[in-house]
Coordinates of C-alpha atoms in Angstrom, one line a residue:
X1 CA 97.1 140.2 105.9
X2 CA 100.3 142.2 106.3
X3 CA 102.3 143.6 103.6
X4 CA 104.1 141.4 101.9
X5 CA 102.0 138.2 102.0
X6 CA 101.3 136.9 98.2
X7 CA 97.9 137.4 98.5
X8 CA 97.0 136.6 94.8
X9 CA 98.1 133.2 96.0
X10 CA 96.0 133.0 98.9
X11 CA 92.5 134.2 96.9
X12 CA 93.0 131.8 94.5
X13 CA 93.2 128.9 96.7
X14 CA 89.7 130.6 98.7
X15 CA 87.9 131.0 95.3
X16 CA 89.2 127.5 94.5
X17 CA 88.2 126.1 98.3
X18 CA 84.7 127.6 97.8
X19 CA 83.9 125.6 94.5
X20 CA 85.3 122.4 94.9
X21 CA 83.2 119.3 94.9
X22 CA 83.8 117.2 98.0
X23 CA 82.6 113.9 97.5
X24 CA 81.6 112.1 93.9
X25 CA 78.5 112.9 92.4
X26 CA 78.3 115.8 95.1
X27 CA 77.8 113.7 98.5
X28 CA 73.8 113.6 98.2
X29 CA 73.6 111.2 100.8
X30 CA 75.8 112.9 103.4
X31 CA 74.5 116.5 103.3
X32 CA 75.0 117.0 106.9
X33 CA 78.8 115.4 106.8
X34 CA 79.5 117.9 103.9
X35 CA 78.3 120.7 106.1
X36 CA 80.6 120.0 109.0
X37 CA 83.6 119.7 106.1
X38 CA 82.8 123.0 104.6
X39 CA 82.4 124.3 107.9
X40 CA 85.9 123.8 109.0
X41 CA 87.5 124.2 105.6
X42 CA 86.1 127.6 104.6
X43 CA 86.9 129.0 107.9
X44 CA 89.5 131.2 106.6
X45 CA 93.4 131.6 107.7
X46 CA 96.4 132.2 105.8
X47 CA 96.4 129.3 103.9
X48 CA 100.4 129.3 104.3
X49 CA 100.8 125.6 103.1
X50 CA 98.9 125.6 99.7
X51 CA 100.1 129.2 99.1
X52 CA 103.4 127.6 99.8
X53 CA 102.7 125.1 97.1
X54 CA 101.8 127.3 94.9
X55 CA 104.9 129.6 95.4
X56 CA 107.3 126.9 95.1
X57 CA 105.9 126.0 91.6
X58 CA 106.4 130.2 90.8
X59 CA 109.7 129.5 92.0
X60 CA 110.2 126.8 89.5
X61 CA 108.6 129.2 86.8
X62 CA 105.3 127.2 86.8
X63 CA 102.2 128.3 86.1
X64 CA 100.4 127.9 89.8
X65 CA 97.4 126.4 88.3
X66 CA 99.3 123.5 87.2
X67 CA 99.7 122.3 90.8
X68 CA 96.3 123.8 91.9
X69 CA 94.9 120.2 92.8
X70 CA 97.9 119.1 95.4
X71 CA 97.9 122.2 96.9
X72 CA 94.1 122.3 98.1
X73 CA 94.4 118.7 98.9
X74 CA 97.2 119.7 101.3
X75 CA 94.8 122.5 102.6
X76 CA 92.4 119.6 102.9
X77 CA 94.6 117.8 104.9
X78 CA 95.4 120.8 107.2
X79 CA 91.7 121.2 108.0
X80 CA 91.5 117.3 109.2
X81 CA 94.5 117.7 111.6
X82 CA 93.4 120.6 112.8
X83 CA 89.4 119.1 113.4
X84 CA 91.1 116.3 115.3
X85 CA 93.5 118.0 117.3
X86 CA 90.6 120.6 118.8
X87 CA 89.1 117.3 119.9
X88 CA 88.2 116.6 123.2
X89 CA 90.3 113.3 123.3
X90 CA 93.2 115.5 122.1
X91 CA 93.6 119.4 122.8
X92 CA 89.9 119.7 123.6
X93 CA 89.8 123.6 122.5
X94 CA 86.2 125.3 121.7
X95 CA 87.6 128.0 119.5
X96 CA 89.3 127.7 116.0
X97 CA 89.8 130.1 113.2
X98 CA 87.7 132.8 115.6
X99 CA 84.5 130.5 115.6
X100 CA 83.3 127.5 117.5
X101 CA 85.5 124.0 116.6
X102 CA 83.7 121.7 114.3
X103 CA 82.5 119.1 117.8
X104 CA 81.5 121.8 119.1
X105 CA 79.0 123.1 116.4
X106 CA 78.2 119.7 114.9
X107 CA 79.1 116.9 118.0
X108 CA 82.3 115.0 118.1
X109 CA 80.6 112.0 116.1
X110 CA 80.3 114.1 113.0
X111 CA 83.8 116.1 113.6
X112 CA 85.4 112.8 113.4
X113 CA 83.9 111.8 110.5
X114 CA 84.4 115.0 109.2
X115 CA 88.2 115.1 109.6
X116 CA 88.1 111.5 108.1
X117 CA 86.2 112.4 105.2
X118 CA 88.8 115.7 104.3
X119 CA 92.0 113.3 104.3
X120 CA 90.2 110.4 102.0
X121 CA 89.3 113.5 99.6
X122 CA 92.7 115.0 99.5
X123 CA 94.0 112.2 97.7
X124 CA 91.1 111.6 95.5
X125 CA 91.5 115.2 94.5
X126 CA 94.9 114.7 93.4
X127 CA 94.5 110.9 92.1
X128 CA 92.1 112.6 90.1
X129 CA 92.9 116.0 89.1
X130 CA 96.5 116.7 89.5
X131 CA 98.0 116.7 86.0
X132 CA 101.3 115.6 85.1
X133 CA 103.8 112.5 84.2
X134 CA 101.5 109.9 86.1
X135 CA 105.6 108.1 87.7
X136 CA 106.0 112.1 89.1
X137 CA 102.2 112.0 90.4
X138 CA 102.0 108.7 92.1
X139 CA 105.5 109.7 93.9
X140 CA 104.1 113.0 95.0
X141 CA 100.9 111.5 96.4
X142 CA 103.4 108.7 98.3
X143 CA 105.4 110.9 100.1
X144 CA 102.1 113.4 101.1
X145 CA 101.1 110.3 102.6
X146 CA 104.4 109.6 104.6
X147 CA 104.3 113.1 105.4
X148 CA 100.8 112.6 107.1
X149 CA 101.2 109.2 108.4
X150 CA 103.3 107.4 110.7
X151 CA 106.4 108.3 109.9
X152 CA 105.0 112.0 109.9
X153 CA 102.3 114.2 111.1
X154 CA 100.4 111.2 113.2
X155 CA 103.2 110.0 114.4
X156 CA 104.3 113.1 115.9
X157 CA 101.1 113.8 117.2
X158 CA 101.8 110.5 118.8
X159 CA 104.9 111.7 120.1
X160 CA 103.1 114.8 121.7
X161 CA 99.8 113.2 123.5
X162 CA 102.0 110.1 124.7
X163 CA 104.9 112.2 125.8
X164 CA 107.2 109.7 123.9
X165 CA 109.3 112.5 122.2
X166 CA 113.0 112.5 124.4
X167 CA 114.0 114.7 126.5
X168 CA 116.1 117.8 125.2
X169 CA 116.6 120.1 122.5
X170 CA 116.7 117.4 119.9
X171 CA 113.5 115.5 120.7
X172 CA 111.6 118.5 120.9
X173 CA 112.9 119.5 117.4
X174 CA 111.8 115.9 116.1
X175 CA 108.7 115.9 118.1
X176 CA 107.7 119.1 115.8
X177 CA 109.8 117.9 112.6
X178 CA 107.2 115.6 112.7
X179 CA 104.0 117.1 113.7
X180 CA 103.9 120.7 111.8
X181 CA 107.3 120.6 110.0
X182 CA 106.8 117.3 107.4
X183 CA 103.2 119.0 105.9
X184 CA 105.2 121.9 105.3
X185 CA 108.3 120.0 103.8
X186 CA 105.7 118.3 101.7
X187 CA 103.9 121.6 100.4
X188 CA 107.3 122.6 98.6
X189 CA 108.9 118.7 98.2
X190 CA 105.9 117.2 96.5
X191 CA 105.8 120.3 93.8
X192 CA 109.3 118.8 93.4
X193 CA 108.5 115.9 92.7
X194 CA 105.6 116.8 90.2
X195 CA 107.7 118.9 88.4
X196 CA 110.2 116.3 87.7
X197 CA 113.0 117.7 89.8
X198 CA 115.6 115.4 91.3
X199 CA 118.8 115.8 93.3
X200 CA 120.8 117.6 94.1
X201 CA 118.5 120.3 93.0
X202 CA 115.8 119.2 95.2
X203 CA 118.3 119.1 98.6
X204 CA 118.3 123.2 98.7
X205 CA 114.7 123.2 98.7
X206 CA 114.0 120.6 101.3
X207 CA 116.9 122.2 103.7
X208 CA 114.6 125.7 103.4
X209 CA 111.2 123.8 104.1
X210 CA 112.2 121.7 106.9
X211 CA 113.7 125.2 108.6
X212 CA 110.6 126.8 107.5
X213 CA 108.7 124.3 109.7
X214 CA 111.2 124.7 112.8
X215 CA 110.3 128.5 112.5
X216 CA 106.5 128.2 111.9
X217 CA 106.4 126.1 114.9
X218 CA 108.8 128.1 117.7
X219 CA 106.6 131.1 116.6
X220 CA 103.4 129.5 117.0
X221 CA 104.8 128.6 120.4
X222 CA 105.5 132.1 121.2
X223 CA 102.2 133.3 120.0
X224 CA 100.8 130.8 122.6
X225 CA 102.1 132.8 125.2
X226 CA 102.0 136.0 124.2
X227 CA 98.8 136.3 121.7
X228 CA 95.5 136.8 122.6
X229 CA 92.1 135.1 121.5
X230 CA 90.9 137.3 119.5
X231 CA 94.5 137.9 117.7
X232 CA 95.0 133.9 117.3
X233 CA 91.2 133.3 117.0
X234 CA 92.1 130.3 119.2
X235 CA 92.3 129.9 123.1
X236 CA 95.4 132.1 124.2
X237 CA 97.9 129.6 126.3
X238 CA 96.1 126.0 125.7
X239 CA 99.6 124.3 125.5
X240 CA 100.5 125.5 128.9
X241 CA 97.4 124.3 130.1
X242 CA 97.7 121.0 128.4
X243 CA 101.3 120.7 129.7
X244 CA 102.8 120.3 125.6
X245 CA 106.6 120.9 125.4
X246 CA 107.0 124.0 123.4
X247 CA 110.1 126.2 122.5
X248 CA 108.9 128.8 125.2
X249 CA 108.8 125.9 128.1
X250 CA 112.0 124.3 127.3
X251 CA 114.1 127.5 126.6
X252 CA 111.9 130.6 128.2
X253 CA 110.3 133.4 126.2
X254 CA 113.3 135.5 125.4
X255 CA 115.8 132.5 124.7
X256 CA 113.0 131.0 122.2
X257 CA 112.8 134.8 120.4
X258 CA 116.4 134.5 120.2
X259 CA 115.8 130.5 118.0
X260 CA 113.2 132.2 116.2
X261 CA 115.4 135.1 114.8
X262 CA 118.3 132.0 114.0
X263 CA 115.7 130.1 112.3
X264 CA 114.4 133.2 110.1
X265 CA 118.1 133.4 109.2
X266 CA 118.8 129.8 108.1
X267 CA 115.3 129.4 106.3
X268 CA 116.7 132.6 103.8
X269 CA 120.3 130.9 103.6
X270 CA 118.8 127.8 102.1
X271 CA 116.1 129.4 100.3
X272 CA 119.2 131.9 98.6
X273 CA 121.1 128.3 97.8
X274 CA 117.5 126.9 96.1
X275 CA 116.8 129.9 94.2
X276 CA 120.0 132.1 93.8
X277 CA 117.9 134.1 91.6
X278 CA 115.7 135.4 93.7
X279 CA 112.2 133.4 94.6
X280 CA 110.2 137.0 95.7
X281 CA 106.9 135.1 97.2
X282 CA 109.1 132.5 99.1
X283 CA 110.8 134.8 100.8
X284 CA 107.7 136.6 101.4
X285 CA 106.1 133.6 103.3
X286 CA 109.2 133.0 105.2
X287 CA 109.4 136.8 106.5
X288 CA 105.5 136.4 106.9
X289 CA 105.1 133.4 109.2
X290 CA 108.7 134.8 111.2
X291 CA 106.8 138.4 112.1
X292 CA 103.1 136.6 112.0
X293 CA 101.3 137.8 115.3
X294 CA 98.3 135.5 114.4

């Protein structure tokens, strides 16, 4: 990780990956299914999303534990997308997190299931173990689901694999709004929400994670182009390949460096506005995933 990264954050959320029980009374019957899960969720990364949660409730002056159970069930989440997108039916990519995709070592049957399995525990993990005013909870857990449904990362996913998105700046910006940009808005609104926050206080907050997800994505865009496999530990230039409408296809390399530095800049103005005092491991993240080269 380079400097700067809150890396307390992110080893809390590993140690807390590796000893959570998927499944009630431990899956006994689906030891092979629990496998393929594990598989794909231990794999690593920077974990930006549940240390974004966990960040956000710093930010708040929470105790991070006390939001521990949304923020691996959004990590949770993550690991399904990402199972389904390397499918064949969908990106159809052999390599993820440096190490063979989870069809690949276990057959698309069980990567499938696998991915179905993650999202259905996400929400039993919080339904179960996220503490807090139960009104606060349930409104979390309803807008994690709108930010993963429809109206959210499915449906711009959607948007992407039946070229529906319009043409132009703007639908590109919704297509990704949509597809990596509301699981990030959720990471930091649903801590919100938890905590009993309402607006205006909230609007700050939401302005910095939906400019956060705008940057993630034009950078992952650029790293498409311009990493390497070993660097992303996924294949180098699979959205070329796959024809996807990215920042650097629409705009060119340069002009889509040039969005990504504006992007950095607006993410800091709104996080400044959400926490005038100073929020050190939000700002962290956001310098992080602007001069990521993985």
């Amino acid at each position: 990780m380079p400097a700067g990264y809150p890396d307390d954050l992110r080893e809390l959320v590993e140690a807390e990956l590796r000893t959570l029980q998927l499944g009630e009374n431990g899956g006994q019957d689906a030891a092979g299914l629990l496998e393929a899960m594990r598989y794909s969720l231990l794999a690593g990364g920077k974990r930006v999303r549940p240390v974004l949660a966990l960040a956000t409730a710093r930010a708040l002056g929470r105790d991070t534990r006390d939001v521990l159970p949304f923020a691996l069930a959004v990590e949770l989440i993550h690991t399904y997308s990402l199972i389904h997108d390397d499918l064949p039916a969908m990106d159809d990519d052999d390599l993820r997190r440096g190490r063979p995709t989870c069809h690949v070592a276990f057959g698309e049957d069980v990567a499938i299931l696998a991915g179905d399995a993650l999202y259905a525990e996400a929400f039993r993990l919080v339904l179960t173990q996220q503490a807090g005013d139960p009104a606060a909870v349930l409104r979390a857990v309803a807008e994690l689901a709108a930010a993963t449904g429809v109206s959210g990362m499915v449906g711009g996913q959607y948007l992407d694999v039946a070229t529906q998105a319009p043409e132009g700046p703007d639908g590109l910006r919704r297509l990704h709004a949509l597809k990596t940009g509301r699981l990030i808005v959720a990471s930091v609104e649903c801590v919100l929400l938890i905590s009993g926050m309402t607006e205006p206080a909230t609007i700050p907050f939401r302005d910095f994670a939906a400019e956060l997800g705008v940057l993630f994505q034009i950078v992952d865009d650029i790293l498409d182009v311009t990493g390497t496999d070993d660097a992303l530990g996924k294949p180098q230039g699979s959205d070329e390949r796959h024809g996807k409408r990215t920042y650097v296809s629409e705009f060119g390399l340069e002009r889509a460096r040039e969005l990504a530095v504006a992007s950095h800049t607006q993410a800091r103005a709104h996080l400044a506005a959400a926490a005038p005092d100073g929020a050190p491991e939000l700002e962290q993240i956001t310098d992080f995933i602007f001069t990521r080269t993985s």
